[in-house]
MMTF fields as JSON, N, C-alpha, C and O atoms, coordinates in Angstrom:
{
  "mmtfVersion": "1.0.0",
  "mmtfProducer": "UNKNOWN",
  "numBonds": 567,
  "numAtoms": 568,
  "numGroups": 142,
  "numChains": 1,
  "numModels": 1,
  "chainsPerModel": [1],
  "groupsPerChain": [142],
  "chainIdList": ["A"],
  "bondAtomList": [4, 2, 8, 6, 12, 10, 16, 14, 20, 18, 24, 22, 28, 26, 32, 30, 36, 34, 40, 38, 44, 42, 48, 46, 52, 50, 56, 54, 60, 58, 64, 62, 68, 66, 72, 70, 76, 74, 80, 78, 84, 82, 88, 86, 92, 90, 96, 94, 100, 98, 104, 102, 108, 106, 112, 110, 116, 114, 120, 118, 124, 122, 128, 126, 132, 130, 136, 134, 140, 138, 144, 142, 148, 146, 152, 150, 156, 154, 160, 158, 164, 162, 168, 166, 172, 170, 176, 174, 180, 178, 184, 182, 188, 186, 192, 190, 196, 194, 200, 198, 204, 202, 208, 206, 212, 210, 216, 214, 220, 218, 224, 222, 228, 226, 232, 230, 236, 234, 240, 238, 244, 242, 248, 246, 252, 250, 256, 254, 260, 258, 264, 262, 268, 266, 272, 270, 276, 274, 280, 278, 284, 282, 288, 286, 292, 290, 296, 294, 300, 298, 304, 302, 308, 306, 312, 310, 316, 314, 320, 318, 324, 322, 328, 326, 332, 330, 336, 334, 340, 338, 344, 342, 348, 346, 352, 350, 356, 354, 360, 358, 364, 362, 368, 366, 372, 370, 376, 374, 380, 378, 384, 382, 388, 386, 392, 390, 396, 394, 400, 398, 404, 402, 408, 406, 412, 410, 416, 414, 420, 418, 424, 422, 428, 426, 432, 430, 436, 434, 440, 438, 444, 442, 448, 446, 452, 450, 456, 454, 460, 458, 464, 462, 468, 466, 472, 470, 476, 474, 480, 478, 484, 482, 488, 486, 492, 490, 496, 494, 500, 498, 504, 502, 508, 506, 512, 510, 516, 514, 520, 518, 524, 522, 528, 526, 532, 530, 536, 534, 540, 538, 544, 542, 548, 546, 552, 550, 556, 554, 560, 558, 564, 562],
  "bondOrderList": [1, 1, 1, 1, 1, 1, 1, 1, 1, 1, 1, 1, 1, 1, 1, 1, 1, 1, 1, 1, 1, 1, 1, 1, 1, 1, 1, 1, 1, 1, 1, 1, 1, 1, 1, 1, 1, 1, 1, 1, 1, 1, 1, 1, 1, 1, 1, 1, 1, 1, 1, 1, 1, 1, 1, 1, 1, 1, 1, 1, 1, 1, 1, 1, 1, 1, 1, 1, 1, 1, 1, 1, 1, 1, 1, 1, 1, 1, 1, 1, 1, 1, 1, 1, 1, 1, 1, 1, 1, 1, 1, 1, 1, 1, 1, 1, 1, 1, 1, 1, 1, 1, 1, 1, 1, 1, 1, 1, 1, 1, 1, 1, 1, 1, 1, 1, 1, 1, 1, 1, 1, 1, 1, 1, 1, 1, 1, 1, 1, 1, 1, 1, 1, 1, 1, 1, 1, 1, 1, 1, 1],
  "groupList": [{"groupName": "UNK", "atomNameList": ["N", "CA", "C", "O"], "elementList": ["N", "C", "C", "O"], "formalChargeList": [0, 0, 0, 0], "bondAtomList": [1, 0, 2, 1, 3, 2], "bondOrderList": [1, 1, 2], "singleLetterCode": "X", "chemCompType": "L-PEPTIDE LINKING"}],
  "groupTypeList": [0, 0, 0, 0, 0, 0, 0, 0, 0, 0, 0, 0, 0, 0, 0, 0, 0, 0, 0, 0, 0, 0, 0, 0, 0, 0, 0, 0, 0, 0, 0, 0, 0, 0, 0, 0, 0, 0, 0, 0, 0, 0, 0, 0, 0, 0, 0, 0, 0, 0, 0, 0, 0, 0, 0, 0, 0, 0, 0, 0, 0, 0, 0, 0, 0, 0, 0, 0, 0, 0, 0, 0, 0, 0, 0, 0, 0, 0, 0, 0, 0, 0, 0, 0, 0, 0, 0, 0, 0, 0, 0, 0, 0, 0, 0, 0, 0, 0, 0, 0, 0, 0, 0, 0, 0, 0, 0, 0, 0, 0, 0, 0, 0, 0, 0, 0, 0, 0, 0, 0, 0, 0, 0, 0, 0, 0, 0, 0, 0, 0, 0, 0, 0, 0, 0, 0, 0, 0, 0, 0, 0, 0],
  "groupIdList": [1, 2, 3, 4, 5, 6, 7, 8, 9, 10, 11, 12, 13, 14, 15, 16, 17, 18, 19, 20, 21, 22, 23, 24, 25, 26, 27, 28, 29, 30, 31, 32, 33, 34, 35, 36, 37, 38, 39, 40, 41, 42, 43, 44, 45, 46, 47, 48, 49, 50, 51, 52, 53, 54, 55, 56, 57, 58, 59, 60, 61, 62, 63, 64, 65, 66, 67, 68, 69, 70, 71, 72, 73, 74, 75, 76, 77, 78, 79, 80, 81, 82, 83, 84, 85, 86, 87, 88, 89, 90, 91, 92, 93, 94, 95, 96, 97, 98, 99, 100, 101, 102, 103, 104, 105, 106, 107, 108, 109, 110, 111, 112, 113, 114, 115, 116, 117, 118, 119, 120, 121, 122, 123, 124, 125, 126, 127, 128, 129, 130, 131, 132, 133, 134, 135, 136, 137, 138, 139, 140, 141, 142],
  "secStructList": [7, 7, 7, 7, 3, 3, 3, 3, 7, 1, 1, 7, 1, 7, 3, 3, 3, 3, 3, 1, 7, 2, 2, 2, 2, 2, 2, 2, 2, 2, 2, 2, 2, 2, 2, 2, 6, 7, 7, 7, 7, 3, 3, 3, 6, 6, 3, 3, 3, 3, 6, 6, 3, 3, 3, 3, 3, 6, 6, 1, 6, 6, 6, 6, 6, 7, 7, 7, 7, 7, 7, 3, 3, 3, 3, 3, 7, 1, 1, 2, 2, 2, 2, 2, 2, 2, 2, 2, 2, 2, 2, 2, 6, 6, 7, 3, 3, 3, 3, 3, 3, 3, 3, 7, 6, 6, 1, 6, 6, 7, 3, 3, 3, 3, 3, 3, 7, 6, 6, 7, 7, 3, 3, 3, 3, 3, 3, 7, 1, 1, 7, 7, 7, 1, 7, 1, 1, 3, 3, 3, 3, 7],
  "xCoordList": [12.577, 12.058, 10.539, 9.935, 9.93, 8.476, 7.913, 8.478, 6.802, 6.145, 5.581, 4.973, 5.786, 5.264, 4.376, 4.556, 3.426, 2.555, 2.654, 2.638, 2.756, 2.737, 1.612, 1.287, 1.025, 0.009, 0.514, 0.726, 0.709, 1.324, 0.508, -0.319, 0.77, 0.158, 1.023, 1.634, 1.079, 1.772, 3.122, 3.978, 3.353, 4.552, 5.517, 6.708, 5.041, 5.908, 6.076, 5.094, 7.319, 7.569, 7.492, 6.806, 8.199, 8.077, 8.639, 9.463, 8.171, 8.639, 9.079, 8.522, 10.082, 10.507, 10.431, 10.927, 9.81, 9.849, 10.688, 10.491, 11.623, 12.419, 11.919, 11.941, 11.467, 10.757, 11.499, 12.308, 11.199, 11.827, 11.27, 12.025, 9.951, 9.283, 8.483, 7.328, 9.106, 8.471, 7.153, 6.185, 7.063, 5.773, 4.647, 3.519, 4.934, 3.905, 3.487, 2.3, 4.447, 4.13, 3.349, 2.427, 3.706, 2.985, 1.533, 0.636, 1.28, -0.112, -0.887, -2.02, -0.275, -0.91, -1.221, -2.364, -0.216, -0.417, -1.292, -2.075, -1.181, -2.068, -3.529, -4.388, -3.822, -5.204, -5.675, -6.808, -4.811, -5.18, -5.376, -6.363, -4.425, -4.493, -5.701, -6.271, -6.091, -7.289, -8.504, -9.32, -8.63, -9.745, -9.665, -10.687, -8.451, -8.271, -8.31, -8.283, -8.373, -8.427, -7.101, -7.072, -5.988, -4.658, -3.992, -3.761, -3.68, -3.082, -1.605, -0.916, -1.133, 0.301, 0.942, 0.512, 1.955, 2.584, 3.65, 3.869, 4.313, 5.366, 5.892, 5.727, 6.527, 7.087, 8.41, 8.707, 9.186, 10.427, 10.672, 9.87, 11.761, 12.079, 12.199, 11.848, 12.693, 12.957, 12.243, 12.657, 11.17, 10.431, 9.05, 8.768, 8.203, 6.975, 6.682, 7.197, 5.867, 5.511, 4.094, 3.549, 3.529, 2.206, 2.205, 2.51, 1.864, 1.797, 3.136, 4.17, 3.142, 4.385, 5.112, 6.156, 4.597, 5.177, 5.948, 5.397, 7.234, 8.126, 8.48, 8.942, 8.271, 8.537, 9.508, 9.283, 10.6, 11.614, 12.104, 11.86, 12.797, 13.432, 14.78, 15.308, 15.32, 16.599, 17.736, 18.72, 17.617, 18.695, 18.553, 19.319, 17.571, 17.437, 18.567, 19.134, 18.873, 19.95, 19.661, 20.571, 18.405, 18.033, 18.128, 18.349, 17.963, 17.935, 19.319, 19.501, 20.274, 21.646, 21.716, 22.537, 20.859, 20.915, 20.327, 20.502, 19.637, 19.121, 17.607, 17.039, 16.961, 15.517, 15.268, 16.138, 14.102, 13.82, 13.361, 13.433, 12.892, 12.381, 10.905, 10.26, 10.372, 8.927, 8.53, 9.17, 7.459, 6.928, 5.42, 4.778, 4.877, 3.425, 3.102, 3.615, 2.244, 1.782, 0.268, -0.4, -0.273, -1.729, -2.158, -1.683, -3.056, -3.59, -4.95, -5.729, -5.226, -6.487, -7.599, -7.422, -8.735, -9.907, -11.026, -11.152, -11.82, -12.907, -14.056, -14.716, -14.296, -15.433, -15.264, -14.276, -16.229, -16.173, -16.158, -15.435, -16.946, -17.012, -15.646, -15.292, -14.886, -13.561, -12.615, -11.796, -12.719, -11.912, -12.264, -11.373, -13.544, -13.993, -13.463, -12.968, -13.565, -13.102, -11.584, -11.08, -10.859, -9.404, -9.036, -8.166, -9.702, -9.404, -9.695, -8.881, -10.831, -11.219, -10.242, -9.804, -9.899, -8.99, -7.598, -6.946, -7.141, -5.819, -5.715, -4.7, -6.759, -6.772, -6.754, -6.032, -7.541, -7.607, -6.295, -6.018, -5.488, -4.223, -3.016, -1.885, -3.238, -2.114, -1.769, -0.796, -2.53, -2.285, -2.823, -3.623, -2.376, -2.82, -3.575, -3.134, -4.709, -5.497, -4.677, -4.049, -4.69, -4.036, -4.982, -4.55, -6.26, -7.283, -8.435, -8.316, -9.553, -10.697, -11.258, -11.027, -11.984, -12.553, -13.44, -14.231, -13.298, -14.136, -13.658, -12.606, -14.466, -14.13, -12.92, -12.779, -12.071, -10.913, -11.013, -11.678, -10.362, -10.499, -9.601, -9.515, -8.939, -7.984, -8.651, -8.12, -9.798, -10.639, -12.004, -12.12, -13.045, -14.375, -14.378, -13.849, -14.971, -15.065, -13.915, -13.938, -12.893, -11.732, -12.126, -12.318, -12.246, -12.658, -11.525, -11.131, -10.994, -9.803, -9.788, -10.542, -8.914, -8.606, -7.105, -6.451, -6.564, -5.122, -4.811, -5.496, -3.771, -3.288, -1.774, -1.109, -1.237, 0.202, 0.471, -0.149, 1.393, 1.755, 2.671, 3.002, 3.089, 3.918, 5.237, 5.838, 5.694, 6.928, 6.669, 7.616, 5.415, 5.095, 4.888, 4.761, 4.851, 4.558, 3.088, 2.226, 2.805, 1.439, 0.819, 1.196, -0.127, -0.717, -2.163, -2.948, -2.497, -3.801, -4.525, -3.902, -5.836, -6.688, -7.536, -8.09, -7.643, -8.367, -9.295, -8.95, -10.482, -11.406, -11.625, -12.016, -11.374, -11.436, -12.81, -12.977, -13.786, -15.124, -15.417, -14.582, -16.591, -16.97, -15.939, -15.528, -15.542, -14.542, -14.681, -15.302, -14.105, -14.093, -12.651, -11.857, -12.306, -10.966, -11.021, -11.962, -10.015, -9.955, -9.578, -9.908, -8.888, -8.502, -8.195, -7.849, -8.325, -8.035, -6.551, -6.174, -5.708, -4.262, -3.626, -4.291, -2.349, -1.588, -0.993, -0.331, -1.21, -0.709, 0.584, 0.622, 1.64, 2.957, 3.306, 3.29, 3.616, 3.995, 5.423, 5.777, 6.245, 7.643, 8.096, 9.235],
  "yCoordList": [-11.348, -10.586, -10.613, -11.644, -9.489, -9.372, -10.139, -10.101, -10.831, -11.539, -10.535, -9.538, -10.805, -9.946, -10.766, -11.976, -10.105, -10.758, -10.026, -8.796, -10.764, -10.216, -10.893, -12.051, -10.185, -10.765, -10.643, -9.532, -11.751, -11.767, -12.569, -13.408, -12.28, -13.028, -14.222, -14.842, -14.554, -15.772, -15.545, -16.426, -14.408, -14.262, -13.21, -13.487, -12.035, -10.913, -10.825, -10.829, -10.746, -10.48, -8.985, -8.535, -8.211, -6.755, -6.097, -6.672, -4.875, -4.037, -2.718, -2.265, -2.093, -0.775, 0.214, -0.051, 1.346, 2.479, 3.556, 3.867, 4.125, 5.243, 6.479, 6.541, 7.465, 8.613, 9.925, 10.043, 10.9, 12.23, 13.033, 13.681, 12.996, 13.827, 12.921, 12.595, 12.523, 11.572, 12.098, 11.339, 13.356, 13.828, 13.784, 13.424, 14.141, 14.076, 12.63, 12.343, 11.728, 10.31, 9.755, 8.96, 10.163, 9.667, 10.128, 9.336, 11.397, 11.879, 11.053, 10.644, 10.812, 10.055, 8.626, 8.181, 7.91, 6.504, 6.332, 5.384, 7.218, 7.109, 7.249, 6.545, 8.143, 8.296, 7.017, 6.581, 6.417, 5.169, 4.037, 3.304, 3.904, 2.796, 2.922, 1.913, 4.14, 4.314, 3.746, 3.054, 4.032, 3.52, 1.999, 1.317, 1.467, 0.026, -0.757, -1.988, -0.061, -0.741, -1.343, -2.363, -0.714, -1.197, -0.173, 0.958, -0.531, 0.446, 0.686, -0.194, 1.884, 2.162, 1.321, 1.368, 0.562, -0.343, 0.314, -0.079, 1.311, 1.99, 3.173, 3.267, 4.069, 5.262, 5.613, 5.195, 6.38, 6.934, 8.24, 8.66, 8.88, 10.164, 10.067, 11.009, 8.933, 8.807, 7.622, 7.17, 7.114, 5.988, 5.86, 6.459, 5.074, 4.558, 3.247, 3.004, 2.406, 1.142, 0.739, 1.132, -0.061, -0.639, -1.994, -2.108, -3.007, -4.361, -4.708, -4.654, -5.058, -5.451, -4.293, -4.513, -3.077, -1.942, -1.033, -0.531, -0.828, 0.035, 1.217, 1.022, 2.438, 3.638, 4.506, 4.82, 4.892, 5.678, 6.818, 6.856, 7.739, 8.839, 8.346, 7.329, 9.084, 8.692, 8.731, 8.009, 9.568, 9.652, 8.642, 8.678, 7.742, 6.713, 5.691, 5.517, 5.036, 4.033, 2.919, 2.443, 2.501, 1.396, 1.768, 0.898, 3.064, 3.484, 3.697, 3.59, 3.992, 4.24, 5.35, 5.285, 6.366, 7.54, 7.41, 8.313, 6.326, 6.11, 5.954, 5.22, 6.669, 6.499, 5.171, 4.678, 4.6, 3.289, 3.387, 2.389, 4.538, 4.626, 4.294, 4.134, 4.192, 3.999, 2.528, 1.631, 2.307, 0.96, 0.974, 2.024, -0.207, -0.396, -1.311, -2.426, -0.826, -1.626, -1.707, -0.701, -2.892, -3.074, -3.562, -4.59, -2.818, -3.172, -3.838, -3.468, -4.819, -5.546, -4.722, -4.154, -4.667, -3.976, -4.986, -5.969, -4.734, -5.642, -5.633, -6.652, -4.463, -4.345, -3.104, -2.379, -2.87, -1.706, -0.397, 0.536, -0.331, 0.898, 1.243, 2.419, 0.244, 0.496, 1.015, 1.894, 0.484, 0.986, 2.449, 3.281, 2.764, 4.135, 5.069, 6.155, 4.647, 5.466, 5.643, 6.718, 4.609, 4.668, 5.78, 6.604, 5.793, 6.779, 8.197, 9.103, 8.374, 9.688, 10.164, 11.314, 9.29, 9.66, 9.966, 10.903, 9.188, 9.42, 10.748, 11.436, 11.112, 12.416, 13.548, 14.531, 13.412, 14.444, 14.575, 15.625, 13.513, 13.515, 13.77, 13.488, 14.293, 14.687, 13.747, 13.985, 12.687, 11.769, 12.336, 13.272, 11.76, 12.157, 11.001, 9.854, 11.298, 10.263, 9.586, 10.252, 8.256, 7.472, 6.389, 5.43, 6.538, 5.585, 5.576, 5.031, 6.173, 6.266, 4.875, 3.935, 4.738, 3.446, 2.887, 3.61, 1.61, 0.959, -0.437, -0.886, -1.114, -2.462, -2.386, -1.432, -3.373, -3.473, -4.784, -5.717, -4.864, -6.058, -7.234, -8.217, -7.15, -8.193, -9.541, -10.575, -9.538, -10.728, -10.261, -9.163, -11.066, -10.654, -10.329, -11.093, -9.205, -8.808, -7.954, -7.513, -7.706, -6.923, -5.453, -4.827, -4.901, -3.511, -2.803, -3.219, -1.736, -1.115, 0.385, 0.92, 1.048, 2.468, 2.627, 1.856, 3.636, 3.861, 5.313, 6.235, 5.496, 6.815, 6.855, 5.828, 8.019, 8.226, 8.849, 9.85, 8.265, 8.834, 10.044, 10.348, 10.74, 11.929, 11.684, 12.632, 10.44, 10.118, 9.523, 9.13, 9.445, 8.915, 7.414, 6.845, 6.752, 5.32, 5.102, 5.864, 4.069, 3.738, 2.851, 1.69, 3.408, 2.717, 2.357, 3.215, 1.1, 0.568, -0.023, -0.56, 0.083, -0.713, -1.566, -1.063, -2.855, -3.772, -4.673, -5.162, -4.869, -5.879, -6.856, -6.453, -8.13, -9.142, -9.742, -10.657, -9.248, -9.81, -10.713, -10.86, -11.315, -12.181, -13.291, -13.977, -13.441, -14.461, -14.8, -14.061, -15.907, -16.326, -16.45, -17.145, -15.786, -15.903, -16.941, -16.971, -17.773, -18.742, -18.067, -18.563, -16.937, -16.15, -14.726, -14.494, -13.789, -12.388, -12.17, -11.331, -12.932, -12.845, -14.061, -14.851, -14.198, -15.248, -14.623, -13.59, -15.215, -14.68, -15.392, -16.618, -14.618, -15.154, -14.622, -13.41, -15.492, -15.093, -15.537, -16.697, -14.59, -14.949, -14.186, -14.345],
  "zCoordList": [25.237, 24.118, 24.151, 24.446, 23.852, 23.819, 22.627, 21.534, 22.841, 21.744, 20.755, 21.145, 19.471, 18.423, 17.509, 17.37, 16.895, 15.926, 14.611, 14.577, 13.537, 12.189, 11.427, 11.69, 10.498, 9.635, 8.214, 7.729, 7.544, 6.234, 5.233, 5.592, 3.969, 2.88, 2.507, 3.378, 1.208, 0.809, 0.149, 0.225, -0.495, -1.311, -0.791, -0.653, -0.506, -0.162, 1.353, 2.095, 1.803, 3.21, 3.455, 4.373, 2.632, 2.71, 1.457, 0.745, 1.208, 0.108, 0.701, 1.702, 0.086, 0.532, -0.623, -1.718, -0.368, -1.283, -0.618, 0.557, -1.366, -0.875, -1.602, -2.831, -0.833, -1.4, -1.154, -0.234, -1.999, -1.885, -0.721, 0.003, -0.534, 0.455, 1.39, 1.117, 2.487, 3.4, 3.985, 4.025, 4.44, 4.966, 3.924, 4.261, 2.672, 1.623, 1.379, 1.224, 1.346, 1.145, 2.323, 2.139, 3.516, 4.691, 4.668, 4.958, 4.329, 4.229, 3.202, 3.456, 2.047, 0.97, 1.416, 1.315, 1.907, 2.256, 3.494, 3.559, 4.471, 5.635, 5.218, 5.748, 4.282, 3.795, 3.11, 3.316, 2.298, 1.622, 2.623, 2.561, 3.547, 4.499, 5.421, 5.834, 5.744, 6.566, 5.841, 6.45, 4.547, 3.748, 3.628, 3.693, 3.453, 3.266, 4.581, 4.567, 5.702, 6.998, 7.419, 8.107, 7.006, 7.351, 8.265, 7.838, 9.498, 10.411, 10.103, 9.589, 10.423, 10.363, 11.463, 12.616, 11.11, 12.07, 12.917, 14.063, 12.363, 13.096, 12.312, 11.095, 13.042, 12.421, 13.073, 14.192, 12.354, 12.872, 12.164, 11.33, 12.484, 11.868, 10.355, 9.644, 9.855, 8.419, 7.761, 6.694, 8.391, 7.81, 8.442, 9.48, 7.804, 8.4, 7.689, 6.597, 8.292, 7.649, 8.021, 9.052, 7.135, 7.344, 6.664, 5.477, 7.417, 6.889, 6.231, 6.896, 4.951, 4.288, 3.608, 2.993, 3.698, 2.984, 3.935, 4.914, 3.633, 4.395, 3.5, 2.375, 3.983, 3.192, 3.973, 5.142, 3.302, 3.983, 3.11, 1.905, 3.745, 3.025, 2.489, 2.937, 1.526, 0.926, 1.935, 1.778, 2.976, 3.958, 5.1, 6.062, 4.99, 6.013, 5.871, 4.792, 6.958, 6.95, 5.951, 5.271, 5.86, 4.967, 3.491, 2.649, 3.164, 1.759, 1.167, -0.046, 1.998, 1.544, 0.491, -0.425, 0.619, -0.228, -1.609, -2.427, -1.906, -3.258, -3.26, -2.452, -4.197, -4.39, -5.103, -5.821, -4.91, -5.523, -6.962, -7.679, -7.423, -8.791, -8.836, -7.799, -10.046, -10.218, -10.06, -10.61, -9.294, -9.068, -9.23, -9.194, -9.408, -9.405, -8.231, -8.14, -7.331, -6.203, -6.27, -6.505, -6.067, -6.066, -4.688, -4.205, -4.065, -2.755, -2.923, -3.802, -2.075, -2.125, -1.48, -0.403, -2.149, -1.611, -1.379, -2.109, -0.372, 0.022, -0.984, -1.19, -1.619, -2.528, -3.401, -3.28, -4.273, -5.162, -4.373, -4.725, -3.321, -2.525, -1.931, -1.839, -1.533, -0.975, -2.056, -1.788, -3.271, -4.394, -4.652, -4.825, -4.679, -4.908, -3.817, -4.116, -2.556, -1.431, -1.466, -1.14, -1.854, -2.018, -3.005, -2.726, -4.147, -5.187, -4.678, -4.855, -4.061, -3.545, -2.468, -2.496, -1.52, -0.431, -0.965, -0.503, -1.929, -2.497, -3.219, -3.115, -3.952, -4.628, -3.602, -3.772, -2.545, -1.508, -0.738, -0.157, -0.731, 0.017, -0.881, -0.486, -2.069, -2.917, -4.043, -4.759, -4.226, -5.338, -6.641, -6.643, -7.747, -9.075, -9.71, -9.641, -10.325, -10.982, -12.076, -12.899, -12.075, -13.132, -13.633, -14.272, -13.347, -13.779, -12.803, -11.706, -13.189, -12.294, -11.985, -12.745, -10.889, -10.526, -11.634, -12.24, -11.884, -12.878, -13.207, -12.752, -14.014, -14.488, -15.423, -16.188, -15.357, -16.232, -17.009, -16.56, -18.168, -19.013, -18.609, -19.344, -17.468, -17.084, -16.847, -17.252, -16.201, -16.053, -15.585, -15.04, -15.782, -15.333, -13.837, -13.029, -13.478, -12.076, -11.574, -10.425, -12.419, -11.995, -11.959, -13.002, -10.744, -10.54, -9.817, -8.727, -10.411, -9.846, -10.072, -10.886, -9.335, -9.506, -9.36, -8.657, -10.031, -10.044, -9.693, -10.135, -8.894, -8.503, -8.644, -8.513, -8.907, -8.804, -7.45, -7.091, -6.692, -5.397, -5.617, -6.763, -4.558, -4.751, -5.489, -5.993, -5.562, -6.289, -7.662, -8.344, -8.087, -9.404, -9.448, -10.533, -8.284, -8.256, -8.594, -8.155, -9.371, -9.768, -8.687, -8.533, -7.947, -6.806, -7.146, -7.551, -6.98, -7.386, -6.186, -5.27, -6.205, -5.323, -6.244, -7.221, -5.941, -6.815, -6.004, -4.928, -6.565, -6.051, -7.201, -8.297, -6.955, -8.016, -8.21, -9.016, -7.495, -7.603, -6.418, -5.526, -6.403, -5.28, -5.066, -6.002, -3.818, -3.476, -1.998, -1.234, -1.615, -0.215, 0.241, -0.392, 1.327, 1.918, 3.041, 3.835, 3.087, 4.172, 5.49, 6.568, 5.395, 6.573, 6.116, 4.958, 7.034, 6.705, 6.446, 5.628, 7.149, 6.984, 7.623, 8.295, 7.407, 8.079, 9.32, 9.231, 10.458, 11.718, 12.074, 12.176, 12.261, 12.634, 14.015, 14.23, 14.938, 16.281, 16.545, 16.335, 17.012, 17.347, 18.562, 19.003]
}
């Protein structure tokens, strides 16, 4: 078997969204991921994935014919400029504004923007303020 590398965080192994219009969702998420510096990990006729997020059509084998419904996903941004670019790119790729970039009252330094994806999922980019990461990601080799 070929050696593979995964980069993961601490809690989520993966999430799946099942969408009505896979090409529209792919355009939307590819635009966001380009801004966030997250490459598309793989694609198929009825799915695509990036990092921990797997997105498929309802007719994919994994979806079993059912849409997932409305979710809120928050993506990490490096700084305010990345949050701003996320919002702009998402609007240009078919997203709907659900909260322009700005400070939020959740805690000091919380800067975020919100978009609705083509299926109505609330998608956020957030920068929590100055912080130090011990590593960019967790590297798993198997």
